[in-house]
Coordinates of C-alpha atoms and ligand atoms in Angstrom, one line a residue:
M1 CA -16.2 62.7 44.5
A2 CA -15.2 59.0 44.9
R3 CA -12.3 57.9 47.1
R4 CA -9.8 56.3 44.8
A5 CA -6.3 55.1 45.1
L6 CA -3.4 54.4 42.8
R7 CA -1.1 51.7 43.7
G8 CA 2.6 51.6 42.4
T9 CA 6.1 53.0 42.9
V10 CA 5.8 56.6 44.0
L11 CA 8.4 59.2 43.0
T12 CA 8.4 62.7 44.5
F13 CA 10.8 65.4 45.6
T14 CA 11.0 67.1 49.0
G15 CA 13.6 69.7 48.1
D16 CA 15.9 71.2 45.3
P17 CA 18.7 68.8 44.4
F18 CA 20.6 71.7 42.8
L19 CA 20.8 73.5 46.1
A20 CA 20.8 70.7 48.8
E21 CA 23.9 69.6 50.6
D22 CA 22.9 66.0 49.8
P23 CA 21.1 66.0 46.5
A24 CA 20.0 62.5 46.5
A25 CA 18.2 63.0 49.8
T26 CA 15.7 65.3 48.0
L27 CA 14.3 62.4 46.0
S28 CA 11.8 60.0 47.5
I29 CA 11.0 56.7 45.8
T30 CA 8.6 54.4 47.7
E31 CA 7.9 51.0 46.2
D32 CA 4.3 49.5 46.3
A33 CA 2.7 52.5 47.8
L34 CA -0.8 53.7 47.7
V35 CA -1.9 57.2 46.8
V36 CA -5.2 57.8 48.1
M37 CA -7.1 60.8 46.3
E38 CA -10.2 62.5 47.6
D39 CA -11.9 65.7 46.2
G40 CA -9.1 66.2 43.7
V41 CA -6.3 66.2 46.1
V42 CA -4.0 63.5 47.6
A43 CA -5.4 62.5 51.0
A44 CA -2.7 60.0 51.9
V45 CA 0.4 58.3 50.7
T46 CA 0.9 54.9 52.5
P47 CA 2.4 51.5 52.1
Y48 CA 0.0 49.2 50.2
H49 CA -2.0 46.6 52.2
P50 CA -4.7 44.3 50.7
D51 CA -7.1 45.5 53.4
H52 CA -7.2 48.9 51.5
E53 CA -9.1 47.1 48.7
R54 CA -12.1 46.9 51.0
A55 CA -12.6 50.6 51.5
L56 CA -11.2 52.0 48.3
E57 CA -11.3 51.6 44.6
V58 CA -7.6 50.7 43.9
V59 CA -6.0 51.1 40.4
H60 CA -2.9 49.1 40.2
Y61 CA 0.0 50.1 37.9
P62 CA 2.7 47.4 38.0
D63 CA 6.1 48.0 36.1
A64 CA 5.4 51.7 36.4
I65 CA 6.3 54.9 38.3
L66 CA 3.7 57.3 39.7
C67 CA 5.2 60.7 39.1
P68 CA 3.9 64.2 39.7
G69 CA 2.2 65.4 36.5
F70 CA 4.8 67.2 34.3
I71 CA 5.0 71.0 34.1
D72 CA 5.6 72.8 30.9
C73 CA 6.7 76.4 31.7
H74 CA 6.7 77.8 28.2
V75 CA 4.4 76.8 25.2
H76 CA 2.3 78.3 22.4
Y77 CA -1.0 76.4 21.8
P78 CA -1.7 78.3 18.5
Q79 CA 1.5 76.9 16.9
T80 CA 0.4 73.3 17.2
Q81 CA -0.4 73.3 13.5
M82 CA 3.1 74.5 12.5
I83 CA 5.5 72.2 14.4
G84 CA 8.5 71.4 12.2
A85 CA 8.5 74.6 10.0
Y86 CA 11.6 74.4 7.9
G87 CA 14.8 76.3 7.5
A88 CA 14.4 79.6 9.5
Q89 CA 15.9 81.1 12.7
L90 CA 13.7 83.1 15.1
L91 CA 13.0 86.4 13.4
D92 CA 12.5 84.9 9.9
W93 CA 10.6 82.0 11.4
L94 CA 8.2 84.5 13.1
N95 CA 7.5 86.3 9.8
R96 CA 7.4 83.3 7.5
Y97 CA 5.5 80.9 9.6
T98 CA 4.2 82.1 13.0
F99 CA 2.4 85.3 12.2
P100 CA 0.3 83.9 9.3
T101 CA -0.7 81.0 11.5
E102 CA -1.7 83.1 14.5
E103 CA -3.9 85.3 12.2
Q104 CA -6.2 82.3 12.0
F105 CA -7.1 82.5 15.7
A106 CA -9.4 85.4 15.0
D107 CA -11.9 82.7 14.3
P108 CA -13.2 81.3 17.6
A109 CA -14.2 77.9 16.0
H110 CA -10.6 77.4 14.8
A111 CA -9.2 78.5 18.3
A112 CA -11.6 76.0 20.0
E113 CA -10.6 73.1 17.7
V114 CA -6.8 73.7 18.3
A115 CA -7.3 74.2 22.0
R116 CA -9.0 70.8 22.3
L117 CA -6.3 69.1 20.4
F118 CA -3.5 70.8 22.1
L119 CA -4.8 70.0 25.7
A120 CA -5.5 66.4 24.7
E121 CA -1.9 66.1 23.4
L122 CA -0.4 67.7 26.6
L123 CA -2.4 65.0 28.7
R124 CA -1.2 62.2 26.3
N125 CA 2.3 63.3 27.2
G126 CA 1.8 63.5 30.9
T127 CA 1.8 67.2 31.2
T128 CA -0.9 68.5 33.6
T129 CA 0.2 72.2 34.0
A130 CA 1.6 74.5 31.4
A131 CA 2.3 78.3 31.0
V132 CA 0.5 79.0 27.7
Y133 CA 0.8 81.7 25.2
C134 CA -2.4 82.4 23.1
T135 CA -2.6 84.9 20.3
V136 CA -3.3 88.6 20.3
H137 CA -7.2 87.8 19.9
P138 CA -9.1 87.6 23.2
Q139 CA -11.2 84.8 21.7
S140 CA -8.1 82.6 21.6
V141 CA -7.8 82.9 25.3
E142 CA -11.5 82.3 25.8
A143 CA -11.3 79.1 23.7
F144 CA -8.3 77.8 25.7
F145 CA -9.6 78.5 29.1
T146 CA -12.9 77.1 28.2
E147 CA -11.4 73.7 27.4
S148 CA -9.0 73.7 30.2
H149 CA -11.8 74.5 32.7
R150 CA -13.8 71.6 31.2
L151 CA -10.9 69.3 31.8
N152 CA -10.1 70.8 35.2
T153 CA -6.5 71.2 34.3
R154 CA -4.4 73.7 36.2
M155 CA -3.2 76.0 33.5
I156 CA -1.7 79.5 33.2
A157 CA -2.4 81.4 29.9
G158 CA -2.9 84.9 28.5
K159 CA -3.5 87.0 25.6
M160 CA -0.5 88.1 23.5
L161 CA 0.3 91.8 23.7
M162 CA 1.8 93.2 20.4
D163 CA 1.4 96.7 19.2
R164 CA 4.3 97.0 16.7
N165 CA 6.6 95.1 14.3
A166 CA 4.0 92.5 13.3
P167 CA 1.3 92.3 10.6
A168 CA -1.6 94.8 11.1
A169 CA -4.1 91.9 11.7
L170 CA -2.1 90.9 14.8
L171 CA -1.7 94.3 16.4
D172 CA -3.4 95.7 19.4
T173 CA -2.6 99.0 21.1
A174 CA -1.3 99.8 24.6
E175 CA -4.8 100.7 25.6
S176 CA -6.8 97.9 23.9
G177 CA -4.2 95.3 25.1
H178 CA -4.6 96.5 28.6
A179 CA -8.4 96.6 28.5
D180 CA -8.8 93.2 26.9
S181 CA -6.4 91.6 29.3
K182 CA -8.1 93.1 32.2
A183 CA -11.5 91.8 31.1
L184 CA -9.9 88.3 30.7
I185 CA -8.3 88.4 34.1
E186 CA -11.7 89.3 35.7
R187 CA -13.4 86.5 33.8
W188 CA -10.8 83.8 34.2
H189 CA -8.1 84.3 36.8
G190 CA -8.9 82.0 39.8
K191 CA -11.9 80.5 38.0
G192 CA -11.6 76.8 39.0
R193 CA -8.0 76.0 38.3
Q194 CA -7.3 78.7 35.7
L195 CA -4.6 81.3 36.2
Y196 CA -3.9 84.4 34.0
A197 CA -0.6 85.6 32.7
V198 CA 0.0 89.1 31.3
T199 CA 1.7 88.1 28.0
P200 CA 3.8 90.6 26.0
R201 CA 5.2 88.5 23.2
F202 CA 8.8 90.1 23.6
A203 CA 10.3 93.5 23.7
P204 CA 10.6 94.0 19.8
T205 CA 6.8 93.7 19.3
S206 CA 5.7 96.0 22.2
S207 CA 6.2 99.7 22.4
P208 CA 7.7 101.1 25.6
E209 CA 4.1 102.4 26.4
Q210 CA 2.7 98.9 26.1
L211 CA 5.4 97.4 28.3
E212 CA 4.6 100.0 30.9
A213 CA 0.9 99.3 30.7
A214 CA 1.7 95.6 31.1
G215 CA 3.7 96.3 34.3
R216 CA 0.9 98.3 35.6
L217 CA -1.8 95.7 34.9
W218 CA 0.4 93.0 36.5
R219 CA 0.9 95.0 39.6
E220 CA -2.9 95.8 39.8
H221 CA -3.7 92.1 39.8
P222 CA -1.7 90.3 42.5
G223 CA -1.4 86.5 41.9
T224 CA -1.5 86.8 38.1
Y225 CA 1.6 85.9 36.1
L226 CA 3.9 87.7 33.6
Q227 CA 5.3 85.6 30.7
T228 CA 7.5 86.8 27.9
H229 CA 10.6 85.9 25.8
L230 CA 14.2 86.8 26.7
S231 CA 17.5 86.6 24.9
E232 CA 16.6 83.6 22.7
N233 CA 18.6 84.5 19.6
E234 CA 21.7 86.7 18.9
A235 CA 20.0 88.7 16.1
E236 CA 17.0 89.3 18.4
V237 CA 19.3 90.5 21.2
A238 CA 21.0 93.0 18.8
W239 CA 17.6 94.3 17.7
V240 CA 16.4 94.9 21.2
E241 CA 19.5 96.9 21.9
E242 CA 18.8 99.0 18.8
L243 CA 15.2 99.5 19.8
F244 CA 16.0 100.4 23.4
P245 CA 19.4 102.2 23.3
D246 CA 18.9 103.8 26.7
R247 CA 18.5 100.4 28.5
H248 CA 21.4 98.2 29.8
G249 CA 20.6 95.1 27.9
Y250 CA 17.6 93.0 27.2
L251 CA 16.4 92.1 30.7
D252 CA 16.8 95.8 31.7
V253 CA 14.0 96.7 29.3
Y254 CA 11.6 94.4 31.2
D255 CA 13.1 95.3 34.6
K256 CA 12.5 99.1 34.0
A257 CA 9.0 98.5 32.9
G258 CA 8.2 96.7 36.2
L259 CA 8.1 93.2 34.5
T260 CA 10.5 91.3 36.8
G261 CA 9.6 89.6 40.1
R262 CA 8.0 86.5 41.6
R263 CA 5.6 85.0 39.0
A264 CA 7.5 86.4 36.0
I265 CA 8.5 83.7 33.6
F266 CA 11.1 84.4 30.9
G267 CA 11.4 81.9 28.0
H268 CA 14.8 80.8 26.7
A269 CA 17.4 83.2 28.3
V270 CA 20.1 81.6 26.2
H271 CA 22.4 84.6 26.0
L272 CA 22.1 86.0 29.5
T273 CA 24.9 88.0 31.1
E274 CA 26.0 87.4 34.7
A275 CA 24.3 90.7 35.6
E276 CA 21.0 89.4 34.1
F277 CA 21.2 86.1 36.0
A278 CA 21.9 88.2 39.2
C279 CA 18.8 90.3 38.4
C280 CA 16.6 87.2 38.0
H281 CA 17.9 85.9 41.3
R282 CA 17.3 89.2 43.1
T283 CA 13.8 89.8 41.8
G284 CA 12.8 86.1 42.0
S285 CA 12.0 85.9 38.3
A286 CA 12.0 82.5 36.7
L287 CA 13.5 81.1 33.4
A288 CA 12.0 78.5 31.1
H289 CA 14.6 76.3 29.6
C290 CA 13.5 75.2 26.1
P291 CA 16.1 72.9 24.7
T292 CA 14.2 71.3 21.7
S293 CA 13.3 74.7 20.5
N294 CA 16.7 76.2 21.0
L295 CA 18.3 73.3 19.0
F296 CA 15.6 73.4 16.3
L297 CA 15.9 77.1 15.6
G298 CA 19.6 77.1 16.2
S299 CA 19.3 79.7 18.9
G300 CA 22.1 78.5 21.2
M301 CA 22.8 76.6 24.4
F302 CA 21.0 77.5 27.7
R303 CA 23.6 77.5 30.6
L304 CA 21.5 75.5 33.2
A305 CA 24.4 74.9 35.7
E306 CA 25.2 78.7 35.7
A307 CA 21.5 79.6 36.1
K308 CA 21.1 77.3 39.2
R309 CA 24.5 78.2 40.7
R310 CA 24.6 78.1 44.4
G311 CA 25.0 81.5 46.0
R312 CA 22.6 83.3 43.5
P313 CA 20.4 80.5 42.2
V314 CA 17.6 81.3 39.7
C315 CA 14.3 79.4 39.5
V316 CA 14.3 77.3 36.3
G317 CA 11.5 75.1 34.7
L318 CA 11.4 73.2 31.5
G319 CA 9.5 74.5 28.4
T320 CA 8.7 72.7 25.2
D321 CA 8.1 76.0 23.4
L322 CA 5.9 74.4 20.7
G323 CA 5.8 75.0 17.7
A324 CA 9.5 76.0 17.7
G325 CA 10.0 73.0 20.1
T326 CA 9.7 69.7 18.5
S327 CA 7.8 67.5 21.1
F328 CA 5.0 67.9 23.6
S329 CA 7.0 65.3 25.7
Q330 CA 8.9 66.4 28.9
L331 CA 10.7 63.2 28.6
R332 CA 11.9 64.2 25.1
T333 CA 12.6 67.7 26.4
L334 CA 14.8 66.2 29.2
G335 CA 16.6 64.1 26.7
E336 CA 17.5 67.2 24.8
A337 CA 18.3 69.2 27.9
Y338 CA 20.8 66.5 28.7
K339 CA 22.5 67.0 25.4
V340 CA 22.6 70.8 25.7
A341 CA 24.1 70.4 29.2
H342 CA 26.8 68.1 27.7
A343 CA 27.6 70.6 25.0
N344 CA 28.2 73.2 27.7
G345 CA 30.6 70.9 29.4
T346 CA 28.3 69.8 32.2
A347 CA 25.8 67.0 32.6
L348 CA 22.2 66.7 33.6
D349 CA 21.4 63.5 35.6
A350 CA 17.9 61.9 36.2
L351 CA 17.8 63.4 39.7
H352 CA 18.1 66.9 38.6
G353 CA 16.2 66.4 35.3
F354 CA 13.0 64.9 37.0
Y355 CA 13.2 67.7 39.6
L356 CA 13.0 70.3 36.8
A357 CA 10.1 68.5 35.2
T358 CA 8.1 68.3 38.4
R359 CA 8.8 70.2 41.6
G360 CA 11.3 72.6 39.9
G361 CA 8.7 73.6 37.4
A362 CA 6.1 74.1 40.1
Q363 CA 8.6 76.3 42.1
A364 CA 9.3 78.4 38.8
L365 CA 5.5 78.9 38.6
D366 CA 5.2 79.7 42.3
L367 CA 3.0 76.7 42.7
E368 CA 5.2 74.3 44.6
R369 CA 2.8 74.2 47.6
I370 CA -0.1 72.8 45.5
I371 CA 1.4 71.0 42.5
G372 CA 4.6 69.2 41.4
S373 CA 4.8 66.7 44.4
I374 CA 2.8 63.6 45.4
A375 CA 2.1 64.3 49.1
P376 CA -1.0 64.9 51.2
G377 CA -2.8 68.1 50.5
Y378 CA -1.3 68.5 47.0
E379 CA -3.5 68.5 44.0
A380 CA -3.8 65.0 42.5
D381 CA -2.2 65.5 39.1
I382 CA -0.3 62.3 38.5
V383 CA 1.4 60.7 35.5
V384 CA 2.0 56.9 35.3
L385 CA 5.3 56.2 33.6
D386 CA 5.4 52.8 31.8
L387 CA 8.8 51.1 32.3
K388 CA 7.7 48.5 29.6
A389 CA 6.2 50.8 27.1
T390 CA 8.2 49.4 24.1
P391 CA 10.3 46.2 23.6
L392 CA 13.5 48.2 23.7
L393 CA 12.6 50.1 26.9
A394 CA 11.5 46.8 28.6
F395 CA 14.8 45.2 27.6
R396 CA 16.9 48.2 28.6
M397 CA 15.1 48.5 32.0
A398 CA 15.9 44.8 32.8
H399 CA 19.5 45.8 32.7
A400 CA 19.2 48.9 34.8
Q401 CA 20.9 48.7 38.3
D402 CA 18.7 51.2 40.3
W403 CA 15.9 53.7 40.0
L404 CA 18.0 56.6 38.9
E405 CA 19.3 54.5 36.0
K406 CA 15.8 53.6 35.0
L407 CA 14.8 57.4 35.2
F408 CA 17.7 58.3 33.0
V409 CA 16.7 55.6 30.5
L410 CA 13.3 57.2 30.4
M411 CA 15.0 60.6 29.7
T412 CA 16.8 59.0 26.8
L413 CA 14.2 56.6 25.3
G414 CA 10.9 57.9 26.6
D415 CA 8.2 59.7 24.8
D416 CA 4.4 59.7 24.7
R417 CA 4.4 55.9 24.5
A418 CA 5.9 55.8 28.1
I419 CA 2.7 57.6 29.5
R420 CA 0.5 54.8 30.6
A421 CA -2.0 57.2 32.2
T422 CA -2.5 60.7 33.2
W423 CA -4.7 61.7 36.3
V424 CA -6.0 65.3 36.7
A425 CA -7.3 66.4 40.0
G426 CA -8.1 62.7 40.8
E427 CA -9.8 61.9 37.5
L428 CA -8.4 59.7 34.8
R429 CA -7.9 62.0 31.7
H430 CA -5.7 59.8 29.5
A431 CA -5.1 56.1 29.4
R432 CA -2.9 54.3 26.7
Ligands
ZN1 ZN1 8.0 80.9 22.8

């Protein structure tokens, strides 16, 4: 592979600003730097010097920020075709829109077409890693990993497990779900950059036997992930209490089935109790904050400041949660996360926001040693943020006092137009 370098202002984090004594010291911004990439990883980050042009192919990005590729900790690729489904809250929305859509993924050709479009759209929005839900059909996972492997993107995905409370065409059984998932793990986990997640949809659509089997499967395959939904909507929380009367709340259903721990990622967690936050902290389980989805479905306001509280901090990443979420863009997601934080009486500045979208997401996915930062040895997944993407953005940036203000303006005005380029393992995969 060629030795290539990107020249521009480099942004990366060296720690967690939510926990650091001096939060600002966790952010490193280096103007006119050179990121040297070799064999898919960052070989060096150095100040630019014209001499470099002799030994390297240098791509220069003026008026831009080189940022670690964005990380989406919760998203459903099969729902790409149903973004913006009108007028329903979670349980209604699943029955009316989601289940009929997911039935179409029995067809491998349909799954392949949507997987291609979905991954292209992620890259157009600067997202280079995501934790992705497929459907109950193994062929939907096959289609997704095939395309991701072709693009060499680092992705986490898994077959949905559902053995009750859904249309017959979308049901597996505790045994078949276990066997199908096991075969997919053997085929895809660790192949190139692909990683597998055991994926029960949520407690209401899995029997206690299926949740037990999922816990067993996850333990039998160290290094794999566990992803599911948790406490998104009040009617859902009440339903879980009805279905599992002998458990102490929603998270306890997963905890007792062996589904909490490092590499477990719970989507939403809007209505968590203090005991549930404490359980996440104790077990190392991560939460995916999905603000555009929570606002769109009227689910509620995730309490980020409480989740990250010093003393018992929980790992948190950002999720778009398409198709209940309304944008592929982590910049748009950050803009809505800011509004949700405000509604909770707190705030989310650019320092903490960009951490969540990059290194914080990597930490939530237990990948912070290989992605989410721009530093030697890290995989070269880099997004180029355009500070002059639109006339309004260019005008507003001219009035920004410092880098943090520029980043906050990107959180407020930025979207896919602000993504000038996306590099994946040192290869250019999107250019605007
Ligand atoms: Zn979801």
